[in-house]
PDB file of C-alpha atoms and ligand atoms in Angstrom:
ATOM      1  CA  UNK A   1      13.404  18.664  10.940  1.00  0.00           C
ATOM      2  CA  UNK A   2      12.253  15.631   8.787  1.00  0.00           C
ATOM      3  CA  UNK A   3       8.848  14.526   9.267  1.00  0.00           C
ATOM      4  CA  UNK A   4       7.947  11.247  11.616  1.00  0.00           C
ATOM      5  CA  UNK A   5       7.654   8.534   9.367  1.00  0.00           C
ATOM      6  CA  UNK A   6       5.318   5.226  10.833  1.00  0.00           C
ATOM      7  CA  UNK A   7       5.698   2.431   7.805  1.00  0.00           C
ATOM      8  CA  UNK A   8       3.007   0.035   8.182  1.00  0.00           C
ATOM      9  CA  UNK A   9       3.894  -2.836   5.728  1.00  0.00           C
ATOM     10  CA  UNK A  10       2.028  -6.390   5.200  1.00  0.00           C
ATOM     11  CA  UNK A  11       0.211  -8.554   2.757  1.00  0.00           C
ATOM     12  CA  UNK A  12      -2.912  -7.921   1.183  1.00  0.00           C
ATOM     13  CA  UNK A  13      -6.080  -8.125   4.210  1.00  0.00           C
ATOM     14  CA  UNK A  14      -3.708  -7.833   6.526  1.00  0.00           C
ATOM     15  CA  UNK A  15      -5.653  -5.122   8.029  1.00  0.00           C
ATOM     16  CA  UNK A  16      -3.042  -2.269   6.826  1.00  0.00           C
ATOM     17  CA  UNK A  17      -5.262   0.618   5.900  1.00  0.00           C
ATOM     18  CA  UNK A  18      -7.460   0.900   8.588  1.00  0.00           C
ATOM     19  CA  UNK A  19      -4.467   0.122  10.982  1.00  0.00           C
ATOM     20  CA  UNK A  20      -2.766   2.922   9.089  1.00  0.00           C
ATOM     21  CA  UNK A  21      -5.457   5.099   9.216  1.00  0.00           C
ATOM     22  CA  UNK A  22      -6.766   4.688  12.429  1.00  0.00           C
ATOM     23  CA  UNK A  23      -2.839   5.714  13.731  1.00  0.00           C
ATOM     24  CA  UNK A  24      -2.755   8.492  11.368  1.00  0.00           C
ATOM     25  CA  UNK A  25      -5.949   9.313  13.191  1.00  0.00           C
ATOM     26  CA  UNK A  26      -5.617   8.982  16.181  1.00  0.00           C
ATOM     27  CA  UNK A  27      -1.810  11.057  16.339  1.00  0.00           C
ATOM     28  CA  UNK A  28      -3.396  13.617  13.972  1.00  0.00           C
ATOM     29  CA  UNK A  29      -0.943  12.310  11.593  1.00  0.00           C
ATOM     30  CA  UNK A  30      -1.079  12.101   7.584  1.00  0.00           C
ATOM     31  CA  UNK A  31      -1.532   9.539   5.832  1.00  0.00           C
ATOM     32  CA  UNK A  32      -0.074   8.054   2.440  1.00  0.00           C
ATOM     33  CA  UNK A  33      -1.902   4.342   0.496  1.00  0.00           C
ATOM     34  CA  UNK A  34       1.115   3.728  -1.837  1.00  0.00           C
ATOM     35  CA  UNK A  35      -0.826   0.236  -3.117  1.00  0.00           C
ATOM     36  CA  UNK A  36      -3.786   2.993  -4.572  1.00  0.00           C
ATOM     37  CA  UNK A  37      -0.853   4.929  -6.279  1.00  0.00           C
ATOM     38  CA  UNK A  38       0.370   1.209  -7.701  1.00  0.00           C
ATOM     39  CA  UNK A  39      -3.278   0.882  -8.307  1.00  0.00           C
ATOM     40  CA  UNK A  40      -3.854   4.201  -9.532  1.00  0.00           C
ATOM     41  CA  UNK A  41      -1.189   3.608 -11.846  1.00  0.00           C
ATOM     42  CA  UNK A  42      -2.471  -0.174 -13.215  1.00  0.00           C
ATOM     43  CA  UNK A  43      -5.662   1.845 -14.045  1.00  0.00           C
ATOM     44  CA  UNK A  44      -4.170   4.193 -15.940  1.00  0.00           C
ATOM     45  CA  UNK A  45      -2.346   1.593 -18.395  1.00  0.00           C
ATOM     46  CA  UNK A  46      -5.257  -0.201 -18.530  1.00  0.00           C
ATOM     47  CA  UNK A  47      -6.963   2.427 -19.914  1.00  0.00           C
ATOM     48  CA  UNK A  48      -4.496   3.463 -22.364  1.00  0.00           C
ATOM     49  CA  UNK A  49      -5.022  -0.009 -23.258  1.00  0.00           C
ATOM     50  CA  UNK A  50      -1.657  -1.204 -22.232  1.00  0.00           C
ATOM     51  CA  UNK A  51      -1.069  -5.266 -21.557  1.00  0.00           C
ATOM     52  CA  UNK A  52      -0.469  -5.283 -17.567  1.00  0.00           C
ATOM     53  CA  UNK A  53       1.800  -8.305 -18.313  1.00  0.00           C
ATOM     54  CA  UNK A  54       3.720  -6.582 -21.230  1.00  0.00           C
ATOM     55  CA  UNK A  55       7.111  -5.447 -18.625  1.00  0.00           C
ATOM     56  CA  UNK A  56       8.279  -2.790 -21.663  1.00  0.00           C
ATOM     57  CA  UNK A  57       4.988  -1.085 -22.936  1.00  0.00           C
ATOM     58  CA  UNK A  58       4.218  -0.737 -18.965  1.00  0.00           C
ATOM     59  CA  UNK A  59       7.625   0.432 -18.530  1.00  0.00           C
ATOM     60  CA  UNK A  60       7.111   3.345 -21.408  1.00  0.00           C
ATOM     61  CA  UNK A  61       3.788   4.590 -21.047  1.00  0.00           C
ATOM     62  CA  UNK A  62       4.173   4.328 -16.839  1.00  0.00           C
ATOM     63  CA  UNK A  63       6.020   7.598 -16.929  1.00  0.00           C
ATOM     64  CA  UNK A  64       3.556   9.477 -19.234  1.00  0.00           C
ATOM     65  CA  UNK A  65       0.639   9.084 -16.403  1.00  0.00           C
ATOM     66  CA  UNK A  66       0.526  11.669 -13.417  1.00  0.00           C
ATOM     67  CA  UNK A  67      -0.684  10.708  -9.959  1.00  0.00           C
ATOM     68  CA  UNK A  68      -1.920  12.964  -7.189  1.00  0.00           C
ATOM     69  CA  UNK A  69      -2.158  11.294  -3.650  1.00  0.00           C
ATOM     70  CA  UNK A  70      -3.877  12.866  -0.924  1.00  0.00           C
ATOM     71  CA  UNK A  71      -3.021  12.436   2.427  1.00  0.00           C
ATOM     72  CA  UNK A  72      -5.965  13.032   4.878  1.00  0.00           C
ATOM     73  CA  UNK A  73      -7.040   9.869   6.820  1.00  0.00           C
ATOM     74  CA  UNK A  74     -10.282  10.649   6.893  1.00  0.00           C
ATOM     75  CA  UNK A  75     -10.940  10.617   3.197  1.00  0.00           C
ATOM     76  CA  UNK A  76      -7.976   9.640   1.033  1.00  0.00           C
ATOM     77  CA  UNK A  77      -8.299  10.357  -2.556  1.00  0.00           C
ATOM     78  CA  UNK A  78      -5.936   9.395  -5.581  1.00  0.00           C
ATOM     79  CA  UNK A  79      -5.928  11.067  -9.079  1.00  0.00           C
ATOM     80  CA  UNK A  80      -4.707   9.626 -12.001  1.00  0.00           C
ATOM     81  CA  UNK A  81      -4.837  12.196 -15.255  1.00  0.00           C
ATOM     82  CA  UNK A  82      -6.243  14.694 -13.156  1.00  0.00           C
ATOM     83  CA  UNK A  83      -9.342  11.845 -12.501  1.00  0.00           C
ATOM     84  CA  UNK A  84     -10.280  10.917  -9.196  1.00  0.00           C
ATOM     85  CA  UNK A  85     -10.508   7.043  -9.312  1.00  0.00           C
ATOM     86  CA  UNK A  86     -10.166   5.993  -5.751  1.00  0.00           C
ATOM     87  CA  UNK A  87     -13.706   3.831  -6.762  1.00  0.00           C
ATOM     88  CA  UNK A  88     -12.662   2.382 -10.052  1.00  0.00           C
ATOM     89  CA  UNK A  89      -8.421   1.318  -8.347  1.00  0.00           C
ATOM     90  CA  UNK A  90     -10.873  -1.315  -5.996  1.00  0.00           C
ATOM     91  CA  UNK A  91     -12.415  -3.000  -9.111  1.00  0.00           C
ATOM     92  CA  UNK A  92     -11.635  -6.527 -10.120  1.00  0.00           C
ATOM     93  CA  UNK A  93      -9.767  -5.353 -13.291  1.00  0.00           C
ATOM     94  CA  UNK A  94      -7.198  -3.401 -11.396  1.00  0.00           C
ATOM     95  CA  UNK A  95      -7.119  -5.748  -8.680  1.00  0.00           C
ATOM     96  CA  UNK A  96      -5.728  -8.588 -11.184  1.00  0.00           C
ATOM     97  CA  UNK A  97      -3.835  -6.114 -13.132  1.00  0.00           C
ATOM     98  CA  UNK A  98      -1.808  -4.755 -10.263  1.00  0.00           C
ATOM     99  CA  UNK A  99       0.539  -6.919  -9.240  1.00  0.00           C
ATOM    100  CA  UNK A 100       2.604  -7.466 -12.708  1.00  0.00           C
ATOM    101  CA  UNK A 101       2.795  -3.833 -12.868  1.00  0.00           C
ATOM    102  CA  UNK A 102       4.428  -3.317  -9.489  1.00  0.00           C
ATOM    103  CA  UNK A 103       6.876  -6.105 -10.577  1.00  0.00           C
ATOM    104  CA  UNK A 104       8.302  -3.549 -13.082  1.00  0.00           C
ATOM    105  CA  UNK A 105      11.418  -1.853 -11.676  1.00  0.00           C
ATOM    106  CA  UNK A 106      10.910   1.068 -13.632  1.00  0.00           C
ATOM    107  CA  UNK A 107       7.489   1.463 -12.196  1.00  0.00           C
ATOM    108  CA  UNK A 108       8.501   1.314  -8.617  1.00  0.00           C
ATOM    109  CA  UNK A 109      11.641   4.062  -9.243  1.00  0.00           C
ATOM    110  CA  UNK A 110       9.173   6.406 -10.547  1.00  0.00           C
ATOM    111  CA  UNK A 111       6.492   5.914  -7.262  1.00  0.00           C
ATOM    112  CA  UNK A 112       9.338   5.704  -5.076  1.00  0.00           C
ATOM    113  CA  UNK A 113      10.496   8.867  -6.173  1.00  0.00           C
ATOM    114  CA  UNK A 114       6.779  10.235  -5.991  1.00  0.00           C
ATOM    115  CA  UNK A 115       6.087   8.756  -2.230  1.00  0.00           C
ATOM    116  CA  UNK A 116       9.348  10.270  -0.727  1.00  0.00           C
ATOM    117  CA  UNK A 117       8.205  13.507  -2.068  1.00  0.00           C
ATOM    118  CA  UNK A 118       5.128  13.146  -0.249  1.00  0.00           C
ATOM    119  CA  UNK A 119       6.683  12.093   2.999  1.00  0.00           C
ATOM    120  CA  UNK A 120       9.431  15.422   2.775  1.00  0.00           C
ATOM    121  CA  UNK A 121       6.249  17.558   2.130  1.00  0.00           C
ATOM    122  CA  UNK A 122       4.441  15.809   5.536  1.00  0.00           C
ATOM    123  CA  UNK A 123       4.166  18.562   7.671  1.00  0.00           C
ATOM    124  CA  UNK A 124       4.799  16.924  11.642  1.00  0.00           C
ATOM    125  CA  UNK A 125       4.365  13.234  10.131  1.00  0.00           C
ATOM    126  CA  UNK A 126       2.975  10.763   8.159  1.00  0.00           C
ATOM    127  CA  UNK A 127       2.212   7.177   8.548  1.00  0.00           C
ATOM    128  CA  UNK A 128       2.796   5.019   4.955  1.00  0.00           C
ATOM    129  CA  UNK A 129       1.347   1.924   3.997  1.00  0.00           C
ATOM    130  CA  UNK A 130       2.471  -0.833   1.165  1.00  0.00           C
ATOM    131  CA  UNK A 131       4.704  -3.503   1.345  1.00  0.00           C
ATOM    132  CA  UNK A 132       8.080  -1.546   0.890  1.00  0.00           C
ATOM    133  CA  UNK A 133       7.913   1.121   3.298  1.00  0.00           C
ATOM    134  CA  UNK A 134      10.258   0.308   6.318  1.00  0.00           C
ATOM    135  CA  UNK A 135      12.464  -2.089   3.571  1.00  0.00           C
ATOM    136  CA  UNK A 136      13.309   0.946   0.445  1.00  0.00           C
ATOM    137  CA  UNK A 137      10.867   3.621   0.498  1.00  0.00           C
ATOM    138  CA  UNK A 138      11.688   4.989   4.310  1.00  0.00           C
ATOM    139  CA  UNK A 139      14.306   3.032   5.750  1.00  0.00           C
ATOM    140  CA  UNK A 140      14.893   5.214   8.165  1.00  0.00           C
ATOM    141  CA  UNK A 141      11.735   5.462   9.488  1.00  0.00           C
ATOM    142  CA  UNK A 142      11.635   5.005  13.374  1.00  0.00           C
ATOM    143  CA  UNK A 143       8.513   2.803  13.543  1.00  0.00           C
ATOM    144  CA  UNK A 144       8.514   0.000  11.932  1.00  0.00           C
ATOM    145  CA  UNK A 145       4.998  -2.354  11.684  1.00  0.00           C
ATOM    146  CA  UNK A 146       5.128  -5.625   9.604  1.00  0.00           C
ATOM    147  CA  UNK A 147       1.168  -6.756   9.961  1.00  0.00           C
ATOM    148  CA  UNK A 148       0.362 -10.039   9.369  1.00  0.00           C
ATOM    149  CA  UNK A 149      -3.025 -12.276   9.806  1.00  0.00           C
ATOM    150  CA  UNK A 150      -4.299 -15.468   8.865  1.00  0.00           C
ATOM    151  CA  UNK A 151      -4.766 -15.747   5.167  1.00  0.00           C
ATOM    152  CA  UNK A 152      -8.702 -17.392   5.625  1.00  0.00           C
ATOM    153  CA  UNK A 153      -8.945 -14.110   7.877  1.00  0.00           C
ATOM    154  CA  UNK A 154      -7.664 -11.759   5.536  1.00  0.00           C
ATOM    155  CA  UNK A 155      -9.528 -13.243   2.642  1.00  0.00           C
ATOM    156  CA  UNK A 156     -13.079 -12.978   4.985  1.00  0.00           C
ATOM    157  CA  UNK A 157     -11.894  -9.172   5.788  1.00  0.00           C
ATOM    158  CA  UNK A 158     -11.380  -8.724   1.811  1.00  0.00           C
ATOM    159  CA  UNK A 159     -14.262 -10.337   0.287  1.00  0.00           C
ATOM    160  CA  UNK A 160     -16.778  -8.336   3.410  1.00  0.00           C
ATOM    161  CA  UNK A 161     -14.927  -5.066   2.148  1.00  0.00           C
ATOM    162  CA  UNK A 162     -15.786  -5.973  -1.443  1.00  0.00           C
ATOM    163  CA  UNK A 163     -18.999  -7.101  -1.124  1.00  0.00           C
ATOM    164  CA  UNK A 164     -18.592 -10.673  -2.361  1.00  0.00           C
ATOM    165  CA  UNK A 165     -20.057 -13.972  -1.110  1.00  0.00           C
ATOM    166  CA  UNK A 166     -17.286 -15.623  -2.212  1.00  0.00           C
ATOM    167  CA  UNK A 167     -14.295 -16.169   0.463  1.00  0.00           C
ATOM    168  CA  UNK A 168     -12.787 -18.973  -1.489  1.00  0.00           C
ATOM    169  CA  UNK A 169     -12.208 -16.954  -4.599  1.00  0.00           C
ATOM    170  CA  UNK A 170     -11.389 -13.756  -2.804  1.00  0.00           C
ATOM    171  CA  UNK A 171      -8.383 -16.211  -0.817  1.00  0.00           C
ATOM    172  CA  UNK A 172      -7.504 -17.644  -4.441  1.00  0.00           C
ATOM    173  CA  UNK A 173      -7.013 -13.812  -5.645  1.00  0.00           C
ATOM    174  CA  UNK A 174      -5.538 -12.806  -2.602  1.00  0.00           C
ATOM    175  CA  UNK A 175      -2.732 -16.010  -2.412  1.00  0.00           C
ATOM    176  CA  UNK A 176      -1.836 -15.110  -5.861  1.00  0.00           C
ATOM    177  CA  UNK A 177      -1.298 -11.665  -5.762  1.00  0.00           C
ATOM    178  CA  UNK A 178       1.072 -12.757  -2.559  1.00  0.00           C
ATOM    179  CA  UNK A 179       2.831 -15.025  -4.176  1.00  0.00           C
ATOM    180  CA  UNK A 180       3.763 -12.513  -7.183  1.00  0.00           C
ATOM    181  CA  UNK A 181       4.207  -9.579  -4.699  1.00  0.00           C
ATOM    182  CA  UNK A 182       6.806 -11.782  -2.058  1.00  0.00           C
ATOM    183  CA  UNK A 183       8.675 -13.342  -5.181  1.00  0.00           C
ATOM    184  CA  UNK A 184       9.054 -10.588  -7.228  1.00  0.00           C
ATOM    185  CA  UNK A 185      12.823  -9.837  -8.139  1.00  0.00           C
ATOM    186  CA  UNK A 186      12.533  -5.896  -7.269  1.00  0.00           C
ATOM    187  CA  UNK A 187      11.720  -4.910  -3.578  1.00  0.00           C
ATOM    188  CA  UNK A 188       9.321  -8.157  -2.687  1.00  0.00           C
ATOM    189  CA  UNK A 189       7.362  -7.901   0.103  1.00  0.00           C
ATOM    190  CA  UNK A 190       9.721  -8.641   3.076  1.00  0.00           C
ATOM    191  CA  UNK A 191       9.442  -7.909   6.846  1.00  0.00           C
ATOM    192  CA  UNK A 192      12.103  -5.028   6.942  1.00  0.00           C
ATOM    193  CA  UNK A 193      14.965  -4.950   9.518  1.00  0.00           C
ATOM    194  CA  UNK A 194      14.007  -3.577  12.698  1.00  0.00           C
ATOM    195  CA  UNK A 195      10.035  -3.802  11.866  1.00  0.00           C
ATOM    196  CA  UNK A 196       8.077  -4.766  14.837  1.00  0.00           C
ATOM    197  CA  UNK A 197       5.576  -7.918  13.511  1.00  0.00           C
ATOM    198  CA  UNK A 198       2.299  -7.886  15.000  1.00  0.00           C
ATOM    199  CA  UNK A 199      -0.110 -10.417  14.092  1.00  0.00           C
ATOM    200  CA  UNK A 200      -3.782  -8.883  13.466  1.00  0.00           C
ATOM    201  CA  UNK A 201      -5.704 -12.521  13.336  1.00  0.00           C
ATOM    202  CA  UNK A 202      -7.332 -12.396  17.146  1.00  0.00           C
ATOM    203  CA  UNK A 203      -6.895  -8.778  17.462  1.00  0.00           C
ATOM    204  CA  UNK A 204     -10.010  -6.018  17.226  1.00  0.00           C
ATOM    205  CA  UNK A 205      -8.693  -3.129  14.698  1.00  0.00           C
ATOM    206  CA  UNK A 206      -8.689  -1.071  17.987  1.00  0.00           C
ATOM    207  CA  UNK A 207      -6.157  -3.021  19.408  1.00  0.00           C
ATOM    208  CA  UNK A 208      -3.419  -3.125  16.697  1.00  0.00           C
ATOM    209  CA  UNK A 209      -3.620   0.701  16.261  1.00  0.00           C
ATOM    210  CA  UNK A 210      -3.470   1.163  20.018  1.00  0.00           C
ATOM    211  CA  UNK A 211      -0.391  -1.038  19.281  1.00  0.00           C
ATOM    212  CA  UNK A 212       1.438   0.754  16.605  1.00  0.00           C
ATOM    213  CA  UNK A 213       0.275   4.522  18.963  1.00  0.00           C
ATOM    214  CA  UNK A 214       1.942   2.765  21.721  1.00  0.00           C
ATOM    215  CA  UNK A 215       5.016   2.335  19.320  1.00  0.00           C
ATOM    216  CA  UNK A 216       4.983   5.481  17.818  1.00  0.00           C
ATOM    217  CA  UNK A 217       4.903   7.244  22.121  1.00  0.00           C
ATOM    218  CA  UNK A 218       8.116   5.339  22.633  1.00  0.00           C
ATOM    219  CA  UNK A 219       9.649   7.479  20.086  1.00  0.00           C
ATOM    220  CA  UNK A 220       8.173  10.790  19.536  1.00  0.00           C
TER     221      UNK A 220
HETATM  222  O1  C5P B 301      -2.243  -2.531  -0.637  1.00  0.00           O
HETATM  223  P1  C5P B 301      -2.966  -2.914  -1.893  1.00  0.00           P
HETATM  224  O2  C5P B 301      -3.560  -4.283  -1.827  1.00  0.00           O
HETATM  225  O3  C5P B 301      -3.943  -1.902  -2.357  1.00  0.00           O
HETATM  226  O4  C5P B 301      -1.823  -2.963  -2.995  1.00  0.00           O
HETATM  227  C1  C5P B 301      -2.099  -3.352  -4.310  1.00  0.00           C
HETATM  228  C2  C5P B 301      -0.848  -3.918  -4.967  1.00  0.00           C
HETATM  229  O5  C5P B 301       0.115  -2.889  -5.146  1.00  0.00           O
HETATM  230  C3  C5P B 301      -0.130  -5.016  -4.195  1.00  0.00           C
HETATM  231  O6  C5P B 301      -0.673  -6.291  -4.459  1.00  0.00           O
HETATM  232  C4  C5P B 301       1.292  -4.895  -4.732  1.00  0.00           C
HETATM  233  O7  C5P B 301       1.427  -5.579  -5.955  1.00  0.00           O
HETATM  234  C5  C5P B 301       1.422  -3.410  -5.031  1.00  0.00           C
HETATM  235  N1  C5P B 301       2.161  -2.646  -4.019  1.00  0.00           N
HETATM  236  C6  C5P B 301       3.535  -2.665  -4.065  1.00  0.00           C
HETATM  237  N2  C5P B 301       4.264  -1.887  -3.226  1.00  0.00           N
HETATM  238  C7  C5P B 301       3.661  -1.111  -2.314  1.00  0.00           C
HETATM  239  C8  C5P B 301       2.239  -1.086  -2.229  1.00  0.00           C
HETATM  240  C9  C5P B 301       1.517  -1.890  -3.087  1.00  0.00           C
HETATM  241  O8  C5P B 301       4.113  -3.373  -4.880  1.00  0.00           O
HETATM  242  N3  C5P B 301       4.402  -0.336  -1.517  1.00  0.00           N
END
């Protein structure tokens, strides 16, 4: 039978990864980032020297670059090129870059295609994380977790996980890439139908992934 499938989807800071892994965790599940393949991705272009905001070059050299996602919680790696960049996907460069790049259809068919081969080669389950999940990527996924928070509390989150002083800028970065990612003509970042929202702002990260477990018991 097909694997459990827990989508976790949300904004930026919303708290998604360590939700995600903390569930994958805790229900010995695995565990798939698809914003580091999007990322992953953006820093492969880059380096090819490709203009992030060029929709056709992106479009043509996108399917020339090979990604390799693994899926353990407790230390999830992504290769690009056979190149293990989960440091150098975090970086400022990639960070800005990302978010035109996911706007390109052609992009997301490809890692679509990629993270549903992932999820059919998840042994008992895996829980996802992006901003697609429950809406295109697994639709039929029986848990369903939109996260949300206060922007000034993801942006604090962010800029502590970066290591920057500055909350104002990270919040500026972090606003922007929302507003591309929830406008965005192909699969924008909606809460999907049936998706259960739970808001992460005066919750410990212990709590929401007791949350989602609880979720996850009713079904399994
Ligand atoms: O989750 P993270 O912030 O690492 O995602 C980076 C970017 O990747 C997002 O801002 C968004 O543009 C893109 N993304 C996406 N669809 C997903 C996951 C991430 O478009 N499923």
């Amino acid at each position: 039978n097909a694997p459990l499938v827990v989508a976790v989807d949300g904004p930026s800071g919303s708290g998604k990864s360590s939700t995600a892994r903390g569930v994958a965790r805790a229900l010995s599940l695995a565990y798939l980032d698809t914003g580091a393949m999007y990322r992953a991705m953006t820093w492969a272009l880059l380096q090819r020297g490709v203009d992030p905001t060029d929709a056709e070059a992106v479009a043509q050299v996108a399917e020339q670059v090979r990604l390799v996602s693994g899926t353990d919680p407790d230390a999830p790696t992504i290769e690009a090129d056979g190149v293990d960049v989960s440091v150098p996907i975090r970086g400022p460069q990639v960070t800005a870059a990302v978010s035109p790049v996911s706007a390109v259809p052609y992009v997301r068919r490809l890692l679509v295609q990629q993270q549903r081969a992932v999820i059919e080669a998840a042994g008992d389950g895996i829980v996802v994380e992006g901003r697609d999940i429950g809406s295109v990527v697994a639709p039929d996924a029986p848990v369903k977790v939109f996260l949300v928070a206060d922007p000034v509390a993801r942006a604090a989150r962010r800029a502590a996980e970066d290591g920057s002083d500055d909350a104002a800028a990270t919040l500026a970065s972090l606003e922007r890439r929302d507003a591309i990612d929830s406008t965005r003509a192909a699969s924008p970042l909606v809460r999907a139908d049936g998706a259960v929202e739970i808001d992460g702002t005066h919750l410990s990260l212990e709590e929401v992934v007791d949350r989602v477990v609880a979720l996850v018991r009713e079904v399994r």
